[in-house]
Short mmCIF file of C-alpha atoms in Angstrom, two decimals:
data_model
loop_
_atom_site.label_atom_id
_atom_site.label_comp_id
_atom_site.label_asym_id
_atom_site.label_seq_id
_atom_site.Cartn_x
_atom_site.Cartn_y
_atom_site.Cartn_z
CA UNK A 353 -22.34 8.18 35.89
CA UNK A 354 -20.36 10.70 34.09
CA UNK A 355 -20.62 8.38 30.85
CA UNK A 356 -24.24 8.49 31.75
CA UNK A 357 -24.36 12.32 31.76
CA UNK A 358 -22.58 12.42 28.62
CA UNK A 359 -24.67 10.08 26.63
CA UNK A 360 -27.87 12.14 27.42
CA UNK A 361 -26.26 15.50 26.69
CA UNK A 362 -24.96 13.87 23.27
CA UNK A 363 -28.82 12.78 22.88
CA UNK A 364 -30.20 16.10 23.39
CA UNK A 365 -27.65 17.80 21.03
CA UNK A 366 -28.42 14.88 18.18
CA UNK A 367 -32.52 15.93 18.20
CA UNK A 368 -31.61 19.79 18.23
CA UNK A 369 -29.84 19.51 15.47
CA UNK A 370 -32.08 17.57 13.71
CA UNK A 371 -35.08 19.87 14.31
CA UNK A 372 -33.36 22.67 12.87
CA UNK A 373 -31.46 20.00 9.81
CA UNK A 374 -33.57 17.23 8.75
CA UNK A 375 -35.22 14.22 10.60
CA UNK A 376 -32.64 12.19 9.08
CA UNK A 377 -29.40 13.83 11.10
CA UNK A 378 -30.95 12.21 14.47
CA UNK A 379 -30.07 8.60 13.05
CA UNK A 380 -27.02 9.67 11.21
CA UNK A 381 -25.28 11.62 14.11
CA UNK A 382 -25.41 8.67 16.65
CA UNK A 383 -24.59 5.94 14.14
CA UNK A 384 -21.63 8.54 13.38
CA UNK A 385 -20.15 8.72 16.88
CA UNK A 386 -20.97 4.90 17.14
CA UNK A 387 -18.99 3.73 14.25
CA UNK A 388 -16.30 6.34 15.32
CA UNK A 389 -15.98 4.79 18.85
CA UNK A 390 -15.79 1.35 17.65
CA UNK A 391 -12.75 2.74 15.21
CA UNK A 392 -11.11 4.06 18.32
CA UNK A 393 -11.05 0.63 20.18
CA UNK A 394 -10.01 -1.54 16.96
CA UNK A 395 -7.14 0.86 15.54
CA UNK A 396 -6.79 -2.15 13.51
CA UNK A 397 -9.58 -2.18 11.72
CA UNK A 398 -8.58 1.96 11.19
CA UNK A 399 -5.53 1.37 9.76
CA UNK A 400 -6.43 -1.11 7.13
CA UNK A 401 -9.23 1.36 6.09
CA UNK A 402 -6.39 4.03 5.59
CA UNK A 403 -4.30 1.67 3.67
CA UNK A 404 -7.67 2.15 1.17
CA UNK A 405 -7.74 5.69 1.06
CA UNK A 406 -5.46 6.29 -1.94
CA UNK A 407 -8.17 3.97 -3.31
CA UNK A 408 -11.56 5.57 -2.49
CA UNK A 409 -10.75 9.02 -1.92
CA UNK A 410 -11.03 10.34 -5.56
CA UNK A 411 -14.90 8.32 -5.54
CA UNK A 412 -15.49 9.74 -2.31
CA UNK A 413 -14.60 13.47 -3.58
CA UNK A 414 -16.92 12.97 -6.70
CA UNK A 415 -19.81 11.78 -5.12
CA UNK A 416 -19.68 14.77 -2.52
CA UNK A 417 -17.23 17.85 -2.81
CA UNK A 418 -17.34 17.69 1.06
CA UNK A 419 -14.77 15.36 1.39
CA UNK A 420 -12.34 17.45 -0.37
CA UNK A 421 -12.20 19.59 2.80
CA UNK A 422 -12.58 16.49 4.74
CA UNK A 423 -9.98 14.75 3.84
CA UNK A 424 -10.87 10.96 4.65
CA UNK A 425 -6.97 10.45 5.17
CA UNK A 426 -6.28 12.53 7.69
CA UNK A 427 -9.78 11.60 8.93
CA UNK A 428 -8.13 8.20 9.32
CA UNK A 429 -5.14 9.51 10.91
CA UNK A 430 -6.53 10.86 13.45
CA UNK A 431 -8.79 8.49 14.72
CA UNK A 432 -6.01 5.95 14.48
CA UNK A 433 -3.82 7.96 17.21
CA UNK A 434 -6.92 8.77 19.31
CA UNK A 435 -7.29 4.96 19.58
CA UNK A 436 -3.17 4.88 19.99
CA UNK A 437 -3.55 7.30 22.94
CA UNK A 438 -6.27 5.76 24.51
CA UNK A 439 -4.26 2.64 24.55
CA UNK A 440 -1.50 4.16 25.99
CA UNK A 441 -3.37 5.95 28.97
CA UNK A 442 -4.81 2.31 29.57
CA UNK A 443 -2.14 -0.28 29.25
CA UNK A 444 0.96 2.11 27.84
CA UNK A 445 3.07 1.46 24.88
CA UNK A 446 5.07 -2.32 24.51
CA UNK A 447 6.90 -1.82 22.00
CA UNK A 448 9.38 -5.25 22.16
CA UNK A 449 12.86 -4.59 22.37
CA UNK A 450 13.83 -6.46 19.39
CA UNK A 451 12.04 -4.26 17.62
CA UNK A 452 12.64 -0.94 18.68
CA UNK A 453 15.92 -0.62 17.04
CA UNK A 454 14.03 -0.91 12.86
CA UNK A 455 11.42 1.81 14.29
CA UNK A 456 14.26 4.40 15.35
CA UNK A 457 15.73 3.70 12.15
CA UNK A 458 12.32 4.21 10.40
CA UNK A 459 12.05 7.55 12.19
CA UNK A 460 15.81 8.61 11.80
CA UNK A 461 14.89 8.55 7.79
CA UNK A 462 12.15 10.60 8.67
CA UNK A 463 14.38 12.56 10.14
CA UNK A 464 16.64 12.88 7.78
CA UNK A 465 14.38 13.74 5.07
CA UNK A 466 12.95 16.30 7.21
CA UNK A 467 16.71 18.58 7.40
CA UNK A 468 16.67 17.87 3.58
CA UNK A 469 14.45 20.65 3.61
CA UNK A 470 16.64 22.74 4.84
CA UNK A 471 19.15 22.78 1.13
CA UNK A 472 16.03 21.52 -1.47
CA UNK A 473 15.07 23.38 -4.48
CA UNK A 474 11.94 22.43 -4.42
CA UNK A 475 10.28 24.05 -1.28
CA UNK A 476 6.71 23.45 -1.54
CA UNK A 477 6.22 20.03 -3.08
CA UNK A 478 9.63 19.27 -0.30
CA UNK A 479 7.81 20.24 2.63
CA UNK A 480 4.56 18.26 2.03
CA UNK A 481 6.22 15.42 1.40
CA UNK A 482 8.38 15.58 4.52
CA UNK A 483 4.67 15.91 6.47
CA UNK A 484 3.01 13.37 4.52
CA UNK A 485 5.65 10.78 5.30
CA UNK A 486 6.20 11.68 8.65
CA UNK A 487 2.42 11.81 9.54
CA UNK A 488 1.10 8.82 7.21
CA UNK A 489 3.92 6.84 6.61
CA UNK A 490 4.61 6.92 10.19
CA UNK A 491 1.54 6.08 11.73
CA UNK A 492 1.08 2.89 9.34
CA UNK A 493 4.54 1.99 10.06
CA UNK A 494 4.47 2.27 13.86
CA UNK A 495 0.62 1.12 14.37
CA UNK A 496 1.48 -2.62 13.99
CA UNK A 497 4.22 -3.02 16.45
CA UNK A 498 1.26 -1.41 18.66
CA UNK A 499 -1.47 -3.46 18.05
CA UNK A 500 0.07 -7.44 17.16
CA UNK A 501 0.76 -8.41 20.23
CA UNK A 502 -0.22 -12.48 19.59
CA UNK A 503 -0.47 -14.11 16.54
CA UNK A 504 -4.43 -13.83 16.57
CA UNK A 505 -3.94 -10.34 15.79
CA UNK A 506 -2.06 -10.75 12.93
CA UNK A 507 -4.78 -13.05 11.90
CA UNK A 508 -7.63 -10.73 12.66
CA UNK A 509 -5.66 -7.76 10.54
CA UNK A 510 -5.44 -10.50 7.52
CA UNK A 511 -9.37 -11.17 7.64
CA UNK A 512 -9.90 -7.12 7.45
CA UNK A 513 -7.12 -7.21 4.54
CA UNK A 514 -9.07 -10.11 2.66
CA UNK A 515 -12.49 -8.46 3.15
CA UNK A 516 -11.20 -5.24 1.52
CA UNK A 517 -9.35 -7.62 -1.03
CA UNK A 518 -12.99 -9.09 -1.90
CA UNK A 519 -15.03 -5.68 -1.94
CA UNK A 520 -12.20 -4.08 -4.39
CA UNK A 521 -12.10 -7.08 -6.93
CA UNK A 522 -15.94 -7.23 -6.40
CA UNK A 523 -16.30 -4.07 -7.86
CA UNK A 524 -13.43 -4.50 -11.16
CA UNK A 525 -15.70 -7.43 -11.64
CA UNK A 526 -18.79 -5.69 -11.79
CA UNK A 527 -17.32 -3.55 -14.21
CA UNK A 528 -15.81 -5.94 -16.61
CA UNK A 529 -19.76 -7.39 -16.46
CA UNK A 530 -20.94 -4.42 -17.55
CA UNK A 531 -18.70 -3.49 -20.26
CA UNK A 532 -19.00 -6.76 -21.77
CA UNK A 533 -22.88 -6.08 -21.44
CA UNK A 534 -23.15 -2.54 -23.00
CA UNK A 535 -19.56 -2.09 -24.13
CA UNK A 536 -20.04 1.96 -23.16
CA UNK A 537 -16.40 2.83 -22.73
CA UNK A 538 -17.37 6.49 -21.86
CA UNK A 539 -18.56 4.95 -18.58
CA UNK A 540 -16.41 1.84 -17.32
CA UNK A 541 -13.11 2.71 -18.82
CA UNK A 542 -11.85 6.50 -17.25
CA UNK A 543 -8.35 6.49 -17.22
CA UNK A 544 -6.41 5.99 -20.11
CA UNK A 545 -8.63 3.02 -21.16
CA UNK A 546 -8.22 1.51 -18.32
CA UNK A 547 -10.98 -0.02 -15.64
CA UNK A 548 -10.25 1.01 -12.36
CA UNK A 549 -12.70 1.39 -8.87
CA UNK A 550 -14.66 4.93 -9.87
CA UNK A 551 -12.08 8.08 -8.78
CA UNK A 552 -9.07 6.18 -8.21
CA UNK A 553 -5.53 5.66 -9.95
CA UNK A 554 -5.65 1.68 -11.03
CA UNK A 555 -1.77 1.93 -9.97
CA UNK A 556 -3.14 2.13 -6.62
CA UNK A 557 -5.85 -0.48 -7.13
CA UNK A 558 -3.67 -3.12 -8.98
CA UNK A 559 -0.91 -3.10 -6.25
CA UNK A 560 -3.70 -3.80 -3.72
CA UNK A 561 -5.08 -6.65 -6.18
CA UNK A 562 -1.08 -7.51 -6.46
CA UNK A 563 -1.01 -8.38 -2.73
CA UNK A 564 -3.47 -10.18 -2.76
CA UNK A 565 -2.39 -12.49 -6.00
CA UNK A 566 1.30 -12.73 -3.85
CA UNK A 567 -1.21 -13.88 -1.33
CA UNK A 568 -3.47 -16.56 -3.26
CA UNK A 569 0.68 -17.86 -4.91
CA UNK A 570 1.55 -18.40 -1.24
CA UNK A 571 -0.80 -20.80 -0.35
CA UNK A 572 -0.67 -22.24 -3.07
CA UNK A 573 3.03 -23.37 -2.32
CA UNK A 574 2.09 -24.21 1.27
CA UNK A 575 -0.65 -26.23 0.38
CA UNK A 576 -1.45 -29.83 -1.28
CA UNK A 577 -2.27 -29.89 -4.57
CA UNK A 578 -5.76 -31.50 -3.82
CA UNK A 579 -6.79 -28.15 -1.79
CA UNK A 580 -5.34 -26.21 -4.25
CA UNK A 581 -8.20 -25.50 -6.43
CA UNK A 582 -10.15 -23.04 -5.05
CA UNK A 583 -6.68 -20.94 -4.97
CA UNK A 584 -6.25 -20.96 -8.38
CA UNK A 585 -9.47 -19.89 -8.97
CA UNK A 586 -9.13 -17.04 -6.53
CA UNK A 587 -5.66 -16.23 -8.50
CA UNK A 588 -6.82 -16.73 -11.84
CA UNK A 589 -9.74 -13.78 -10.92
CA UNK A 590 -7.29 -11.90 -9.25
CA UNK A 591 -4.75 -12.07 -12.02
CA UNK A 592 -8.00 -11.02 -14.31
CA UNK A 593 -8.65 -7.65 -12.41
CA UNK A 594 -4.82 -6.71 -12.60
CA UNK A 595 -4.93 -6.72 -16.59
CA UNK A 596 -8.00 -5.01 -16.19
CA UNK A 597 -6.33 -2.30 -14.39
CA UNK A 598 -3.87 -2.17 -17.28
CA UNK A 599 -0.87 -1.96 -14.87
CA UNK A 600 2.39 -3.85 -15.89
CA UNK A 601 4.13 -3.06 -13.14
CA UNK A 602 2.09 -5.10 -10.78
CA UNK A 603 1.92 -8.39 -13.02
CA UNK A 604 5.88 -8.72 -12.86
CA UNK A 605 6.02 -7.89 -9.45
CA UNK A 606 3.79 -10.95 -8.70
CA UNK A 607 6.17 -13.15 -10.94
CA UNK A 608 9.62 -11.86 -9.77
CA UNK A 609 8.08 -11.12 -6.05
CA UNK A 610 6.59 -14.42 -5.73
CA UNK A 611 10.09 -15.94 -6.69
CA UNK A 612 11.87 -14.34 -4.37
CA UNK A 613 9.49 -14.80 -1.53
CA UNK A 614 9.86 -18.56 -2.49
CA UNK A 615 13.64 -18.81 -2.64
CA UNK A 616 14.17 -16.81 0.80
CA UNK A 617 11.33 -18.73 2.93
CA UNK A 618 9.62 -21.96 0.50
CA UNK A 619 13.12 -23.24 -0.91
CA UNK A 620 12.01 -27.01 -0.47
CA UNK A 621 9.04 -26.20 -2.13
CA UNK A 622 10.93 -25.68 -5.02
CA UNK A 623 8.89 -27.55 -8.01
CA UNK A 624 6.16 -26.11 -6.79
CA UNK A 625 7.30 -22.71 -6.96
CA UNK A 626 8.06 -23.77 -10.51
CA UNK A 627 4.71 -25.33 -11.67
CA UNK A 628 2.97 -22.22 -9.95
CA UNK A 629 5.03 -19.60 -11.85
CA UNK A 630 4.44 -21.46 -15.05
CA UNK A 631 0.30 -21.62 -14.10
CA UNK A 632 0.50 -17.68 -13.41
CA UNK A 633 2.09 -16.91 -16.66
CA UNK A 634 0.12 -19.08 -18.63
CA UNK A 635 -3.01 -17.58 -16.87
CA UNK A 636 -2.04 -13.78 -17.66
CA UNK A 637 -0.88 -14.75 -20.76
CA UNK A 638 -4.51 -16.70 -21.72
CA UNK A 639 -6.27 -13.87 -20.20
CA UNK A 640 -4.35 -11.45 -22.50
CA UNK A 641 -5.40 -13.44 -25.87
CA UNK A 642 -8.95 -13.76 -24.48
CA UNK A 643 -9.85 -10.49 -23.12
CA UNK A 644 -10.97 -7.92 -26.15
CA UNK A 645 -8.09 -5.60 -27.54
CA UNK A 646 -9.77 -2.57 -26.19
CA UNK A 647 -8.60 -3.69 -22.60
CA UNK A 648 -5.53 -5.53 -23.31
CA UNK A 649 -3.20 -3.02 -26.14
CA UNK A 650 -1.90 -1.35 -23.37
CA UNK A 651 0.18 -4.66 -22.60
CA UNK A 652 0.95 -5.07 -26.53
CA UNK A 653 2.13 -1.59 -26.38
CA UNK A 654 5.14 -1.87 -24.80
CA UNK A 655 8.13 -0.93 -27.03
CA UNK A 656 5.78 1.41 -28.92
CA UNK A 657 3.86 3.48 -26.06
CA UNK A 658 0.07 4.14 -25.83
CA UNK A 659 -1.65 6.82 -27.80
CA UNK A 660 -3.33 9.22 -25.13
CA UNK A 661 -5.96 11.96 -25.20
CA UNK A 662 -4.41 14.99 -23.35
CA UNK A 663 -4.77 18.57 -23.17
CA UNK A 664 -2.22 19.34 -25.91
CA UNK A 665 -4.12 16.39 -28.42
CA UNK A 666 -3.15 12.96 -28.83
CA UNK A 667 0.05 11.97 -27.77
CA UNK A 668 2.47 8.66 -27.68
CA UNK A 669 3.57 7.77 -24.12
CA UNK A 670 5.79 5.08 -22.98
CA UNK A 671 5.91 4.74 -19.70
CA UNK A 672 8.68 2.63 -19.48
CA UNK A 673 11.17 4.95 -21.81
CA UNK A 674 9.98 7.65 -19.56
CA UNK A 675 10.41 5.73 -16.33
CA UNK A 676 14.31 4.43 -17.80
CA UNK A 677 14.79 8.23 -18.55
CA UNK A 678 13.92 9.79 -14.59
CA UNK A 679 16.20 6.85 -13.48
CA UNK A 680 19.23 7.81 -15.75
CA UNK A 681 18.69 11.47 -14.83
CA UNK A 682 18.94 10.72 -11.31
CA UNK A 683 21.78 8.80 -11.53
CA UNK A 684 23.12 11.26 -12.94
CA UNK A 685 21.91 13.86 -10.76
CA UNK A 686 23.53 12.04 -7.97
CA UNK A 687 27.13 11.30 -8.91
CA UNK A 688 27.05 15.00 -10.32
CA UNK A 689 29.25 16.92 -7.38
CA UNK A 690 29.93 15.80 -4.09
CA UNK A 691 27.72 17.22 -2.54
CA UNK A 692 24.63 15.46 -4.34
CA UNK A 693 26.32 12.09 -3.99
CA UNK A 694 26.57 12.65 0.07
CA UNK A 695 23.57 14.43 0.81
CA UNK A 696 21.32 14.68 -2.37
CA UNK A 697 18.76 17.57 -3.98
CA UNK A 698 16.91 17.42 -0.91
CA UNK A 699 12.91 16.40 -0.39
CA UNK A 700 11.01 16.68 -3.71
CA UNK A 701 14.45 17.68 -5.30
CA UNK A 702 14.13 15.37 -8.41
CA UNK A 703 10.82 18.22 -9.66
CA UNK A 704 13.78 20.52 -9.95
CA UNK A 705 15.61 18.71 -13.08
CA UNK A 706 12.49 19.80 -14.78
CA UNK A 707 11.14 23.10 -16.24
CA UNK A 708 8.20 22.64 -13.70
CA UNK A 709 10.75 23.30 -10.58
CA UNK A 710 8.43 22.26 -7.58
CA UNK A 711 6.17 19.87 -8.42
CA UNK A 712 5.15 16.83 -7.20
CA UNK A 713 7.57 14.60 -9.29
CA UNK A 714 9.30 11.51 -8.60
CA UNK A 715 11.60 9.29 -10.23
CA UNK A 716 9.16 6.12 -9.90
CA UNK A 717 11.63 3.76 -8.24
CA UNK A 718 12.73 4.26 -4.46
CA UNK A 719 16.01 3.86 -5.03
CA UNK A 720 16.61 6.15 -7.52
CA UNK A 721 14.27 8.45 -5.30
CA UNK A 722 16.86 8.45 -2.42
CA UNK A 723 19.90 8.43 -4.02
CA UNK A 724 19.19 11.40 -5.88
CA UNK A 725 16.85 13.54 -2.94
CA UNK A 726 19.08 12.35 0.04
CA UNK A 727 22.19 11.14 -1.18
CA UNK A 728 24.18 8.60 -0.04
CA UNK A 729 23.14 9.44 3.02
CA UNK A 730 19.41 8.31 2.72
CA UNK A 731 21.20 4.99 0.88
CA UNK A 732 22.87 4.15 3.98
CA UNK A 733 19.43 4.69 5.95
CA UNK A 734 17.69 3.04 3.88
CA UNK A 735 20.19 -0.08 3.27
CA UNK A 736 19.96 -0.57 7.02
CA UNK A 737 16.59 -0.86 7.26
CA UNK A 738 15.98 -2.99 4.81
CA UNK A 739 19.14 -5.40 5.86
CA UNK A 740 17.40 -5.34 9.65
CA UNK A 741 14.43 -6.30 8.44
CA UNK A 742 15.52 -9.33 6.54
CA UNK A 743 17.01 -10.00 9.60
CA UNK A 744 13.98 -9.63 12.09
CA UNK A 745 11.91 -11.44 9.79
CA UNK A 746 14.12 -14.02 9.11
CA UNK A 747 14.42 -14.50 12.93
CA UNK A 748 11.04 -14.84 13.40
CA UNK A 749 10.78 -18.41 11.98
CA UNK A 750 8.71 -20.73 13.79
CA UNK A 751 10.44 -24.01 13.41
CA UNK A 752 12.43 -23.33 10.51
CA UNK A 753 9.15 -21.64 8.41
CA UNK A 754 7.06 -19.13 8.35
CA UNK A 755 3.36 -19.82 10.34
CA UNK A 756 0.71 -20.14 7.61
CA UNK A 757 -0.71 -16.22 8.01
CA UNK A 758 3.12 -15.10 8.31
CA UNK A 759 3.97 -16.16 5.28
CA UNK A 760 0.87 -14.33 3.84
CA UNK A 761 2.25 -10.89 5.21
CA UNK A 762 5.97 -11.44 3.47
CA UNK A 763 4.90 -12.66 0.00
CA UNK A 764 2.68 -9.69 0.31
CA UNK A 765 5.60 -7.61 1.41
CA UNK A 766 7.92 -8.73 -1.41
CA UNK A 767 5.57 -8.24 -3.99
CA UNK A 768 4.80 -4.51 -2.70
CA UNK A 769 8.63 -3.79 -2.64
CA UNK A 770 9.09 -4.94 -5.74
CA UNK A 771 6.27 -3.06 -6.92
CA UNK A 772 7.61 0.14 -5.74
CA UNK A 773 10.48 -0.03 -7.69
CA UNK A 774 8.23 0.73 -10.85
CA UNK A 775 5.24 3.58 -9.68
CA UNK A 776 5.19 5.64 -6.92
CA UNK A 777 7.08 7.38 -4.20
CA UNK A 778 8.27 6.58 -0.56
CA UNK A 779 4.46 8.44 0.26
CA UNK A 780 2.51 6.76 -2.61
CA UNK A 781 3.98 3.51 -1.29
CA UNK A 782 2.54 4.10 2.19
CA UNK A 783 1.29 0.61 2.13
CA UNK A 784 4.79 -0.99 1.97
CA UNK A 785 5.93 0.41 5.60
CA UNK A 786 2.43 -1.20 7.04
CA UNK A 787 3.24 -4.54 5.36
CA UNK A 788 6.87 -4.39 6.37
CA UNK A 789 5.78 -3.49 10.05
CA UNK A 790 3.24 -6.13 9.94
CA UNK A 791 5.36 -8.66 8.87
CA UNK A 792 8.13 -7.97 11.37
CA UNK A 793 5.36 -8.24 13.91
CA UNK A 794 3.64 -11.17 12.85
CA UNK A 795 6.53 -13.13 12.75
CA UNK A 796 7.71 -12.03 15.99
CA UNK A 797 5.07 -13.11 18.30
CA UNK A 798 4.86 -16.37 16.15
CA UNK A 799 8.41 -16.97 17.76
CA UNK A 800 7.68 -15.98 21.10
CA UNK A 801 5.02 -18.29 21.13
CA UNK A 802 7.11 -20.62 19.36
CA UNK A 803 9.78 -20.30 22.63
CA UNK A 804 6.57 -20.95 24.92
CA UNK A 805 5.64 -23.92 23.45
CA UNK A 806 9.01 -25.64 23.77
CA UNK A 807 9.40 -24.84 27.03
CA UNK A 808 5.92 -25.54 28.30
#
């Protein structure tokens, strides 16, 4: 009844403010609070869309200025813990034992970083990224061990994570097309020469794309040769999108994340983790000779640096002499008194070994990040967590090996971490706590159902 009573109030407040809007606002309003009800009961299906928003937020906020108010992040957020909350007031919070010691150690960094703030020199870039991290990071951290509770959850979160996967290299595609069609530069390639999804950093969109190649390698191991074709394919278009992007980074996290992945969890697959390595490389390296120099120089440029346009004129930049130089400097930074190497320059610290003082500035490697913004202290934390996770995720097993959509979520993982020890920060790399938190997950209910199949 009272569902009833608030239907038809929501009705006659959807065709008032349409007669005084537009005609149109009585279909949009109720397909609005429709789609945002069905977001509430799948928090899943939420939290994979906010694992896009560093993607589509800068297309979002140049086809409408709206959304720079509405930020589609916090947007996300929100709707996320409504769903949370709902589930708690229904069933409660179950949380497995196991697994609640790696989310108080998740939250004890958080924490931690949050009383940085108390000695940083770099107040205003410190404190938002305490918040960020403690709302965003958080929430995509904790969700998982909310929402996985069998392993046909884990399964439904990887068909969301593939259908994203498809939309984004859908849309380099259609790009590359129509480059190679009209060749107009001006249009396709916006950053630095670079084609990216319209608005957004290709950093962002190759480590998605990244994933998903770890993903395509995975199978690839765990599957016979004979079914092995369409993967390839899949990887060889993946792999495609990457160079597109123009990221480095991503391509040797694939390689060296893929290896690793292989030697921790595929180790009597080892030829194949051989013969698939050598396929990747040959495929990036073909693509590189075939694609047009426009969209590949950036890869060629390596020891030299790309020529830029920016405000001051053109410009050489090498990223990786730059990225070398933060990492020295924090080093440094760190083992400079003892109080840096206990307790570091505090959140956002690192801005203040530059003129700029507090800005958002980061050393581009977590590590490095830590050590020099929280010290040994943050190491410790951080050393923990990831030693506890290897652990969890190791323990999770079924049978000796990880379950077939298991072993998706870890090579995806290990690519992601490896990834974030080249572009980014601990908020930028948002989507490396989900992963982590969905792999734990995963690969716990695959043993407890593992345990209830032996004993039934």
């Amino acid at each position: 009844m009272l569902l009833l009573v608030i239907f038809s109030i929501a009705q006659l407040l959807f065709f008032l403010i349409g007669i005084n809007t537009s005609p149109l606002v009585m279909i949009i309003l109720p397909i609005g609070v429709i789609i945002f009800w069905w977001l509430i009961n799948n928090p899943s299906i939420s939290l994979m869309f906010l694992s896009l928003t560093a993607i589509i937020k800068g297309y979002l906020i140049s086809y409408n200025p709206i959304f720079e108010i509405l930020d589609v992040t916090i947007i996300a957020t929100i709707i996320i813990w409504i769903g949370l909350i709902k589930m708690l007031i229904q069933e409660g919070w179950n949380i497995p034992n196991k697994l609640r010691e790696i989310v108080s150690i998740f939250i004890l960094f958080g924490f931690v970083l949050g009383l940085s703030y108390l000695y940083t020199p770099s107040p205003e870039y410190g404190l938002m990224k305490i918040i960020r991290f403690n709302t965003f990071a958080l929430t995509m951290f904790l969700t998982p061990f909310l929402i996985i509770k069998s392993s046909e959850d884990s399964k439904r979160l990887l068909y969301y994570f593939y259908f994203l996967l498809a939309i984004i290299v859908g849309i380099m595609l259609f790009q590359f097309i129509y480059f190679l069609k009209w060749g107009d530069f001006a249009i396709v390639l916006a950053y630095w020469n670079r084609i990216s999804i319209p608005g957004a950093n290709p950093i962002q969109v190759s480590r998605y794309l990244g994933i998903g190649a770890a993903m395509m390698i995975a199978l690839l191991i765990r599957k016979k040769p004979s079914d092995s074709v369409g993967h390839l394919l899949i990887l060889t278009i993946i792999l495609l999108t990457i160079i597109l992007s123009g990221s480095r980074g991503p391509l040797i996290s694939i390689i060296f994340g893929s290896i690793i992945y292989a030697l921790l969890y595929e180790r009597n697959h080892f030829m194949k983790i051989i013969s698939y390595a050598s396929i990747a490389i040959g495929a990036i390296i073909f693509i590189l000779l075939l694609l047009p120099e426009n969209l590949t120089q950036r890869f060629f440029d390596i020891s030299q640096g790309s020529v830029i346009i920016t405000q001051q004129g053109v410009k050489r930049v090498s990223t990786i002499a730059t990225r070398f130089e933060f990492w020295s400097m924090s080093l440094q930074s760190w083992i400079s008194s003892i109080v840096n190497f206990v307790f570091g320059l505090g959140s956002g610290g690192f801005s203040s070994l530059f003129i700029w003082r507090d800005w958002r500035w980061y050393p581009h490697n977590i590590f490095f990040e830590i050590i020099v913004e929280l010290g040994l202290i943050g190491l410790s934390i951080l050393s923990l967590f990831i030693i506890k996770t290897y652990r969890l995720i190791s323990n999770g097993l079924n049978k000796g090996s990880l379950t077939d959509h298991s072993s998706l979520w870890v090579a995806g993982t290990i690519v992601m971490f490896m990834a974030a020890q080249f572009s980014g920060d601990i908020n930028d790399n948002r989507i490396l706590w989900m992963f982590l938190a969905i792999s734990i997950s995963s690969t716990h209910v695959d043993k407890l159902m593992d345990v209830e199949s032996d004993h039934a």
